[in-house]
Each structure stands twice: as C-alpha cells, then as structure tokens.
mmCIF file of N, CA and C in Angstrom:
data_model
loop_
_atom_site.group_PDB
_atom_site.id
_atom_site.type_symbol
_atom_site.label_atom_id
_atom_site.label_comp_id
_atom_site.label_asym_id
_atom_site.label_seq_id
_atom_site.Cartn_x
_atom_site.Cartn_y
_atom_site.Cartn_z
ATOM 1 N N MET L 524 111.524 77.661 80.828
ATOM 2 C CA MET L 524 110.955 76.629 81.484
ATOM 3 C C MET L 524 110.428 76.924 82.923
ATOM 4 N N ALA L 525 109.119 76.388 83.179
ATOM 5 C CA ALA L 525 108.857 76.582 84.603
ATOM 6 C C ALA L 525 109.318 75.236 85.519
ATOM 7 N N VAL L 526 109.414 75.414 86.603
ATOM 8 C CA VAL L 526 109.637 74.528 87.442
ATOM 9 C C VAL L 526 108.355 74.088 88.197
ATOM 10 N N THR L 527 108.034 72.821 88.092
ATOM 11 C CA THR L 527 106.885 72.426 88.863
ATOM 12 C C THR L 527 107.354 71.366 89.980
ATOM 13 N N ILE L 528 107.103 71.993 91.273
ATOM 14 C CA ILE L 528 107.421 71.288 92.487
ATOM 15 C C ILE L 528 106.255 71.233 93.693
ATOM 16 N N SER L 529 105.921 70.199 94.197
ATOM 17 C CA SER L 529 104.753 70.085 94.977
ATOM 18 C C SER L 529 105.212 70.889 96.281
ATOM 19 N N ARG L 530 106.377 70.912 96.853
ATOM 20 C CA ARG L 530 106.387 71.752 97.818
ATOM 21 C C ARG L 530 107.886 72.151 97.829
ATOM 22 N N ILE L 531 108.146 73.419 98.258
ATOM 23 C CA ILE L 531 109.644 73.987 98.665
ATOM 24 C C ILE L 531 109.411 74.325 100.004
ATOM 25 N N ALA L 532 110.408 73.714 100.926
ATOM 26 C CA ALA L 532 110.697 74.140 102.388
ATOM 27 C C ALA L 532 111.758 75.331 102.468
ATOM 28 N N ILE L 533 111.056 76.217 103.052
ATOM 29 C CA ILE L 533 112.021 77.459 103.282
ATOM 30 C C ILE L 533 112.542 77.339 104.631
ATOM 31 N N LEU L 534 113.765 77.606 104.768
ATOM 32 C CA LEU L 534 114.337 77.790 106.030
ATOM 33 C C LEU L 534 115.091 79.023 105.917
ATOM 34 N N LYS L 535 115.598 79.322 105.112
ATOM 35 C CA LYS L 535 116.282 80.726 104.840
ATOM 36 C C LYS L 535 115.669 81.269 103.712
ATOM 37 N N VAL L 536 116.236 80.995 102.403
ATOM 38 C CA VAL L 536 115.647 82.028 101.338
ATOM 39 C C VAL L 536 115.903 80.977 99.826
ATOM 40 N N GLN L 537 115.210 81.385 98.922
ATOM 41 C CA GLN L 537 115.580 81.128 97.562
ATOM 42 C C GLN L 537 116.230 82.415 97.066
ATOM 43 N N TRP L 538 117.717 82.056 96.824
ATOM 44 C CA TRP L 538 118.545 83.367 96.347
ATOM 45 C C TRP L 538 119.308 83.205 95.214
ATOM 46 N N GLY L 539 119.921 84.422 94.719
ATOM 47 C CA GLY L 539 120.795 84.307 93.733
ATOM 48 C C GLY L 539 120.495 85.408 92.579
ATOM 49 N N TYR L 540 121.290 85.229 91.328
ATOM 50 C CA TYR L 540 121.398 86.006 90.420
ATOM 51 C C TYR L 540 120.516 85.379 89.324
ATOM 52 N N GLY L 541 119.918 84.343 89.485
ATOM 53 C CA GLY L 541 119.251 83.440 88.441
ATOM 54 C C GLY L 541 117.947 83.967 87.916
ATOM 55 N N GLN L 542 117.366 83.312 86.834
ATOM 56 C CA GLN L 542 116.150 83.607 86.288
ATOM 57 C C GLN L 542 115.382 82.271 86.387
ATOM 58 N N SER L 543 114.253 82.232 86.953
ATOM 59 C CA SER L 543 113.491 81.132 87.303
ATOM 60 C C SER L 543 112.030 81.231 87.408
ATOM 61 N N ILE L 544 111.315 80.232 87.182
ATOM 62 C CA ILE L 544 109.819 80.248 87.178
ATOM 63 C C ILE L 544 109.487 79.173 87.913
ATOM 64 N N TYR L 545 108.532 79.251 89.229
ATOM 65 C CA TYR L 545 108.107 78.405 89.924
ATOM 66 C C TYR L 545 106.541 78.450 89.984
ATOM 67 N N GLU L 546 106.108 77.253 89.338
ATOM 68 C CA GLU L 546 104.730 77.453 88.920
ATOM 69 C C GLU L 546 104.018 76.057 89.626
ATOM 70 N N ASP L 547 102.816 76.367 90.376
ATOM 71 C CA ASP L 547 102.039 75.385 91.323
ATOM 72 C C ASP L 547 102.900 74.801 92.281
ATOM 73 N N CYS L 548 103.658 75.785 93.058
ATOM 74 C CA CYS L 548 104.505 75.386 94.046
ATOM 75 C C CYS L 548 103.705 75.494 95.347
ATOM 76 N N THR L 549 104.080 74.772 96.452
ATOM 77 C CA THR L 549 103.679 75.059 97.911
ATOM 78 C C THR L 549 104.841 75.546 98.290
ATOM 79 N N ILE L 550 104.912 76.732 99.152
ATOM 80 C CA ILE L 550 106.219 77.106 99.835
ATOM 81 C C ILE L 550 105.725 76.826 101.293
ATOM 82 N N HIS L 551 106.711 75.985 101.889
ATOM 83 C CA HIS L 551 106.356 75.833 103.474
ATOM 84 C C HIS L 551 107.439 76.616 104.146
ATOM 85 N N VAL L 552 106.742 77.594 105.021
ATOM 86 C CA VAL L 552 107.671 78.456 105.828
ATOM 87 C C VAL L 552 107.764 77.883 107.274
ATOM 88 N N ASN L 553 109.098 77.932 107.734
ATOM 89 C CA ASN L 553 109.024 77.307 109.301
ATOM 90 C C ASN L 553 110.071 78.167 110.151
ATOM 91 N N THR L 554 109.758 79.205 110.361
ATOM 92 C CA THR L 554 110.508 80.239 111.314
ATOM 93 C C THR L 554 110.002 79.906 112.678
ATOM 94 N N THR L 555 111.003 80.337 113.700
ATOM 95 C CA THR L 555 110.474 80.117 114.972
ATOM 96 C C THR L 555 110.841 81.423 115.853
ATOM 97 N N SER L 556 110.331 81.667 116.853
ATOM 98 C CA SER L 556 110.797 82.893 117.566
ATOM 99 C C SER L 556 112.212 82.938 118.031
ATOM 100 N N THR L 557 112.931 81.841 117.984
ATOM 101 C CA THR L 557 114.420 82.223 118.179
ATOM 102 C C THR L 557 115.075 82.429 116.981
ATOM 103 N N ALA L 558 114.503 82.081 115.856
ATOM 104 C CA ALA L 558 114.922 82.502 114.314
ATOM 105 C C ALA L 558 114.805 83.813 114.069
ATOM 106 N N GLY L 559 113.581 84.403 114.433
ATOM 107 C CA GLY L 559 113.402 85.859 114.026
ATOM 108 C C GLY L 559 112.579 85.697 112.801
ATOM 109 N N VAL L 560 112.586 86.580 112.133
ATOM 110 C CA VAL L 560 111.951 86.792 110.952
ATOM 111 C C VAL L 560 112.651 86.047 109.611
ATOM 112 N N GLY L 561 111.789 85.789 108.821
ATOM 113 C CA GLY L 561 112.471 84.911 107.703
ATOM 114 C C GLY L 561 112.327 85.726 106.282
ATOM 115 N N PHE L 562 112.868 84.982 105.136
ATOM 116 C CA PHE L 562 112.747 85.674 104.009
ATOM 117 C C PHE L 562 112.601 84.542 102.953
ATOM 118 N N ILE L 563 111.607 84.676 102.099
ATOM 119 C CA ILE L 563 111.277 83.591 101.116
ATOM 120 C C ILE L 563 112.240 83.642 99.981
ATOM 121 N N THR L 564 112.650 84.926 99.433
ATOM 122 C CA THR L 564 113.545 85.250 98.386
ATOM 123 C C THR L 564 114.389 86.252 98.779
ATOM 124 N N ALA L 565 115.632 86.086 97.927
ATOM 125 C CA ALA L 565 116.821 87.025 98.123
ATOM 126 C C ALA L 565 117.337 87.082 96.534
ATOM 127 N N GLN L 566 116.747 87.885 95.673
ATOM 128 C CA GLN L 566 117.143 87.850 94.371
ATOM 129 C C GLN L 566 117.954 89.094 93.786
ATOM 130 N N GLY L 567 118.856 89.152 92.991
ATOM 131 C CA GLY L 567 119.568 90.311 92.684
ATOM 132 C C GLY L 567 120.263 90.275 91.345
ATOM 133 N N ALA L 568 120.755 91.509 90.950
ATOM 134 C CA ALA L 568 121.526 91.779 89.654
ATOM 135 C C ALA L 568 122.397 92.959 90.069
ATOM 136 N N LEU L 569 123.404 93.035 89.504
ATOM 137 C CA LEU L 569 124.266 94.448 89.719
ATOM 138 C C LEU L 569 124.168 95.346 88.934
ATOM 139 N N THR L 570 123.546 94.956 87.862
ATOM 140 C CA THR L 570 123.037 96.165 86.506
ATOM 141 C C THR L 570 121.597 95.735 86.153
ATOM 142 N N PRO L 571 121.050 96.893 85.625
ATOM 143 C CA PRO L 571 119.619 96.689 85.300
ATOM 144 C C PRO L 571 119.523 96.038 83.948
ATOM 145 N N ASN L 572 120.516 95.872 83.307
ATOM 146 C CA ASN L 572 120.389 95.014 81.893
ATOM 147 C C ASN L 572 120.500 93.581 82.197
ATOM 148 N N LYS L 573 120.651 93.160 83.062
ATOM 149 C CA LYS L 573 120.720 91.633 83.060
ATOM 150 C C LYS L 573 119.320 91.100 83.319
ATOM 151 N N PRO L 574 119.085 89.852 82.390
ATOM 152 C CA PRO L 574 117.792 89.266 82.545
ATOM 153 C C PRO L 574 117.570 88.219 83.555
ATOM 154 N N THR L 575 117.415 88.748 84.847
ATOM 155 C CA THR L 575 117.326 87.850 85.915
ATOM 156 C C THR L 575 115.994 88.027 86.649
ATOM 157 N N GLY L 576 115.579 87.281 87.496
ATOM 158 C CA GLY L 576 114.372 87.382 88.366
ATOM 159 C C GLY L 576 113.786 86.128 88.938
ATOM 160 N N PHE L 577 112.947 86.280 89.597
ATOM 161 C CA PHE L 577 112.289 84.983 90.140
ATOM 162 C C PHE L 577 110.955 85.201 90.031
ATOM 163 N N VAL L 578 109.962 84.450 89.491
ATOM 164 C CA VAL L 578 108.558 84.319 89.185
ATOM 165 C C VAL L 578 107.878 83.176 89.984
ATOM 166 N N PHE L 579 106.785 83.291 90.691
ATOM 167 C CA PHE L 579 106.002 82.528 91.266
ATOM 168 C C PHE L 579 104.725 82.776 91.020
ATOM 169 N N LEU L 580 103.954 81.528 90.330
ATOM 170 C CA LEU L 580 102.854 81.462 89.718
ATOM 171 C C LEU L 580 101.910 80.605 90.181
ATOM 172 N N SER L 581 100.630 80.938 90.475
ATOM 173 C CA SER L 581 99.722 79.945 91.052
ATOM 174 C C SER L 581 100.062 78.880 91.976
ATOM 175 N N GLY L 582 100.785 79.324 93.015
ATOM 176 C CA GLY L 582 101.138 78.556 94.121
ATOM 177 C C GLY L 582 100.560 78.965 95.455
ATOM 178 N N SER L 583 101.146 78.451 96.588
ATOM 179 C CA SER L 583 100.764 78.915 97.796
ATOM 180 C C SER L 583 101.837 78.985 98.678
ATOM 181 N N ILE L 584 101.703 79.816 99.572
ATOM 182 C CA ILE L 584 102.656 80.105 101.017
ATOM 183 C C ILE L 584 101.883 79.573 102.268
ATOM 184 N N GLU L 585 102.466 78.866 102.823
ATOM 185 C CA GLU L 585 101.782 78.187 104.098
ATOM 186 C C GLU L 585 102.969 77.999 105.249
ATOM 187 N N GLY L 586 102.653 77.944 106.362
ATOM 188 C CA GLY L 586 103.706 77.465 107.173
ATOM 189 C C GLY L 586 103.201 78.396 108.792
ATOM 190 N N LYS L 587 104.332 78.497 109.515
ATOM 191 C CA LYS L 587 104.296 79.428 110.562
ATOM 192 C C LYS L 587 105.284 80.143 110.858
ATOM 193 N N GLY L 588 105.117 81.320 111.658
ATOM 194 C CA GLY L 588 106.387 82.330 111.745
ATOM 195 C C GLY L 588 105.847 83.458 111.222
ATOM 196 N N SER L 589 106.858 84.341 110.726
ATOM 197 C CA SER L 589 106.772 85.623 110.080
ATOM 198 C C SER L 589 107.912 85.837 109.140
ATOM 199 N N VAL L 590 107.325 86.125 107.830
ATOM 200 C CA VAL L 590 108.438 86.109 106.743
ATOM 201 C C VAL L 590 108.200 87.492 105.915
ATOM 202 N N TYR L 591 109.105 87.883 105.377
ATOM 203 C CA TYR L 591 108.936 88.599 104.295
ATOM 204 C C TYR L 591 108.896 88.037 102.896
ATOM 205 N N LEU L 592 108.226 88.462 101.838
ATOM 206 C CA LEU L 592 108.396 87.771 100.557
ATOM 207 C C LEU L 592 109.935 87.702 100.055
ATOM 208 N N GLY L 593 110.594 88.703 100.337
ATOM 209 C CA GLY L 593 111.871 88.735 99.873
ATOM 210 C C GLY L 593 112.764 89.810 100.214
ATOM 211 N N ARG L 594 113.882 89.834 100.103
ATOM 212 C CA ARG L 594 114.751 91.138 100.366
ATOM 213 C C ARG L 594 115.720 91.321 99.018
ATOM 214 N N ALA L 595 116.097 92.604 98.939
ATOM 215 C CA ALA L 595 117.067 92.693 97.587
ATOM 216 C C ALA L 595 118.305 92.142 98.067
ATOM 217 N N TYR L 596 118.896 91.364 97.188
ATOM 218 C CA TYR L 596 120.086 90.608 97.300
ATOM 219 C C TYR L 596 121.260 91.795 96.881
ATOM 220 N N LYS L 597 120.838 92.017 95.688
ATOM 221 C CA LYS L 597 121.743 93.245 95.080
ATOM 222 C C LYS L 597 120.766 94.458 94.403
ATOM 223 N N PRO L 598 121.230 95.495 93.999
ATOM 224 C CA PRO L 598 120.356 96.706 93.745
ATOM 225 C C PRO L 598 119.290 96.547 92.839
ATOM 226 N N TYR L 599 119.285 95.486 91.929
ATOM 227 C CA TYR L 599 118.393 95.181 90.724
ATOM 228 C C TYR L 599 117.427 94.260 90.962
ATOM 229 N N ALA L 600 116.986 93.957 92.083
ATOM 230 C CA ALA L 600 116.438 92.445 92.312
ATOM 231 C C ALA L 600 115.125 92.638 91.678
ATOM 232 N N ARG L 601 114.504 91.547 91.205
ATOM 233 C CA ARG L 601 113.117 91.422 90.631
ATOM 234 C C ARG L 601 112.559 90.129 90.880
ATOM 235 N N VAL L 602 111.283 90.165 91.808
ATOM 236 C CA VAL L 602 110.574 89.065 92.168
ATOM 237 C C VAL L 602 109.046 89.338 91.671
ATOM 238 N N ILE L 603 108.431 88.257 91.555
ATOM 239 C CA ILE L 603 106.973 88.638 91.010
ATOM 240 C C ILE L 603 106.243 87.303 91.761
ATOM 241 N N PHE L 604 105.229 87.783 92.479
ATOM 242 C CA PHE L 604 104.418 86.524 93.044
ATOM 243 C C PHE L 604 103.117 86.950 92.324
ATOM 244 N N SER L 605 102.448 85.930 91.373
ATOM 245 C CA SER L 605 101.339 86.020 90.924
ATOM 246 C C SER L 605 100.393 85.009 91.324
ATOM 247 N N ASN L 606 98.829 85.087 91.389
ATOM 248 C CA ASN L 606 98.094 84.456 91.768
ATOM 249 C C ASN L 606 98.358 83.296 92.738
ATOM 250 N N THR L 607 99.071 83.724 93.869
ATOM 251 C CA THR L 607 99.588 83.001 94.943
ATOM 252 C C THR L 607 98.750 83.290 96.165
ATOM 253 N N GLN L 608 98.218 81.948 96.824
ATOM 254 C CA GLN L 608 97.568 81.922 97.872
ATOM 255 C C GLN L 608 98.638 82.330 99.212
ATOM 256 N N MET L 609 98.308 83.330 100.058
ATOM 257 C CA MET L 609 99.223 83.640 101.060
ATOM 258 C C MET L 609 98.653 83.338 102.474
ATOM 259 N N ALA L 610 99.277 82.428 103.101
ATOM 260 C CA ALA L 610 98.998 82.366 104.734
ATOM 261 C C ALA L 610 99.068 83.741 105.395
ATOM 262 N N ASN L 611 98.446 83.925 106.622
ATOM 263 C CA ASN L 611 98.772 85.189 107.272
ATOM 264 C C ASN L 611 100.028 85.006 107.972
ATOM 265 N N ILE L 612 100.962 84.851 107.288
ATOM 266 C CA ILE L 612 102.388 85.039 107.832
ATOM 267 C C ILE L 612 103.264 85.775 107.332
ATOM 268 N N ILE L 613 102.876 86.617 106.453
ATOM 269 C CA ILE L 613 103.510 87.583 105.471
ATOM 270 C C ILE L 613 103.801 88.858 106.173
ATOM 271 N N LYS L 614 104.573 89.424 106.324
ATOM 272 C CA LYS L 614 105.049 90.609 107.069
ATOM 273 C C LYS L 614 104.272 91.777 106.194
ATOM 274 N N PRO L 615 103.522 92.849 106.792
ATOM 275 C CA PRO L 615 102.732 93.539 106.166
ATOM 276 C C PRO L 615 103.542 94.400 105.225
ATOM 277 N N GLU L 616 104.831 94.847 105.344
ATOM 278 C CA GLU L 616 105.760 95.516 104.479
ATOM 279 C C GLU L 616 106.063 94.640 103.192
ATOM 280 N N GLY L 617 105.829 93.366 103.340
ATOM 281 C CA GLY L 617 106.149 92.719 102.254
ATOM 282 C C GLY L 617 107.585 92.388 101.865
ATOM 283 N N TRP L 618 108.360 93.404 101.530
ATOM 284 C CA TRP L 618 109.703 93.273 101.223
ATOM 285 C C TRP L 618 110.767 94.179 102.115
ATOM 286 N N GLU L 619 112.059 93.969 102.095
ATOM 287 C CA GLU L 619 113.107 94.258 102.868
ATOM 288 C C GLU L 619 114.250 94.903 101.826
ATOM 289 N N ALA L 620 114.792 96.074 102.015
ATOM 290 C CA ALA L 620 115.701 96.634 100.799
ATOM 291 C C ALA L 620 117.137 95.763 101.213
ATOM 292 N N TRP L 621 117.401 95.284 102.260
ATOM 293 C CA TRP L 621 118.528 94.699 102.672
ATOM 294 C C TRP L 621 120.046 95.254 102.042
ATOM 295 N N ASN L 622 120.467 94.691 101.111
ATOM 296 C CA ASN L 622 121.764 94.889 100.482
ATOM 297 C C ASN L 622 121.691 96.428 99.535
ATOM 298 N N ALA L 623 120.367 96.545 99.207
ATOM 299 C CA ALA L 623 120.072 97.719 98.201
ATOM 300 C C ALA L 623 119.487 98.842 99.113
ATOM 301 N N ALA L 624 119.610 98.961 100.316
ATOM 302 C CA ALA L 624 119.183 99.771 101.376
ATOM 303 C C ALA L 624 119.381 101.317 100.672
ATOM 304 N N GLY L 625 118.643 102.305 100.434
ATOM 305 C CA GLY L 625 118.707 103.495 99.886
ATOM 306 C C GLY L 625 118.848 103.583 98.263
ATOM 307 N N LYS L 626 118.532 102.255 97.480
ATOM 308 C CA LYS L 626 118.599 102.181 96.353
ATOM 309 C C LYS L 626 117.028 101.527 96.046
ATOM 310 N N GLU L 627 116.066 101.708 96.781
ATOM 311 C CA GLU L 627 115.041 100.864 96.688
ATOM 312 C C GLU L 627 114.293 101.109 95.318
ATOM 313 N N TYR L 628 114.462 102.332 94.702
ATOM 314 C CA TYR L 628 113.992 102.641 93.513
ATOM 315 C C TYR L 628 114.389 101.693 92.302
ATOM 316 N N ASN L 629 115.365 100.931 92.475
ATOM 317 C CA ASN L 629 116.091 99.960 91.598
ATOM 318 C C ASN L 629 115.569 98.719 91.485
ATOM 319 N N PHE L 630 114.906 98.310 92.464
ATOM 320 C CA PHE L 630 114.320 96.881 92.576
ATOM 321 C C PHE L 630 112.858 96.613 92.238
ATOM 322 N N PHE L 631 112.467 95.688 91.597
ATOM 323 C CA PHE L 631 111.145 95.485 91.409
ATOM 324 C C PHE L 631 110.639 94.256 92.187
ATOM 325 N N ALA L 632 109.693 94.516 92.943
ATOM 326 C CA ALA L 632 108.939 93.347 93.691
ATOM 327 C C ALA L 632 107.326 93.797 93.535
ATOM 328 N N PHE L 633 106.740 92.720 93.020
ATOM 329 C CA PHE L 633 105.409 92.836 92.495
ATOM 330 C C PHE L 633 104.517 91.808 92.869
ATOM 331 N N GLN L 634 103.471 92.059 93.286
ATOM 332 C CA GLN L 634 102.254 91.187 93.700
ATOM 333 C C GLN L 634 101.036 91.350 93.048
ATOM 334 N N ILE L 635 100.485 90.080 92.338
ATOM 335 C CA ILE L 635 99.195 90.481 91.575
ATOM 336 C C ILE L 635 98.438 89.304 91.758
ATOM 337 N N MET L 636 97.015 89.576 92.076
ATOM 338 C CA MET L 636 95.834 88.863 92.094
ATOM 339 C C MET L 636 96.420 87.614 93.388
ATOM 340 N N ASN L 637 96.722 88.151 94.455
ATOM 341 C CA ASN L 637 97.329 87.137 95.681
ATOM 342 C C ASN L 637 96.188 87.543 96.687
#
C-alpha cells in the first residue's frame, strides 16, 4: 500500500527497518547552517533477506540547506527515489554510509528518472 501525503517535513530523517512506499509526496527540507547537513532517510536491516526498504515515487524534494538522500542505518539499507524532482540542495555524493561504513557493498541506494 502506498502512502500519499501532500507534504513531509524533514527535520532529521525518515528512519527505521520498515517497508514503505511514499507516492506523490513533497518532502520539505529545512536545515540551517547551525544544524549542518541533513539526511532524508536512514533505512536499514541487519540481514540481506529482510524485506525492508523505502520507495519514493513521483514526488519532489524542496527546501533549503544541504542534505543527503540518505544514510545506511544498518548494513543492508534499501532506498529508491524514482521520478522525483529534486531541488539543488542534495549533496553531490547523494548517500552516506554512516553505520554501514566499510560495508557499502551491502546497501542499495538507487535513483532513477530524477
């Protein structure tokens, strides 16, 4: 089941082990110079066979500041942004390893038609 929300305000992250789809959502980022860089997602699983992940479909990311699309909360993170309009606030690297540093080969972060 897809979640349809007109606006998601991001102060920190959408995080967890869950499985969710966000369709036609506007993600509003509000980071400041005192807060530093932000993260839109922090998804993860401890094993590769867990059916978890976040999918963002046909939405947009707007706001101010500087953000990563996500960081790996656990070694087997899975996040997809598909057909998402992105303001010029996304860090060029897109993603950060965070808790999965050294295990980057395990996590799946994908962008398509953005």
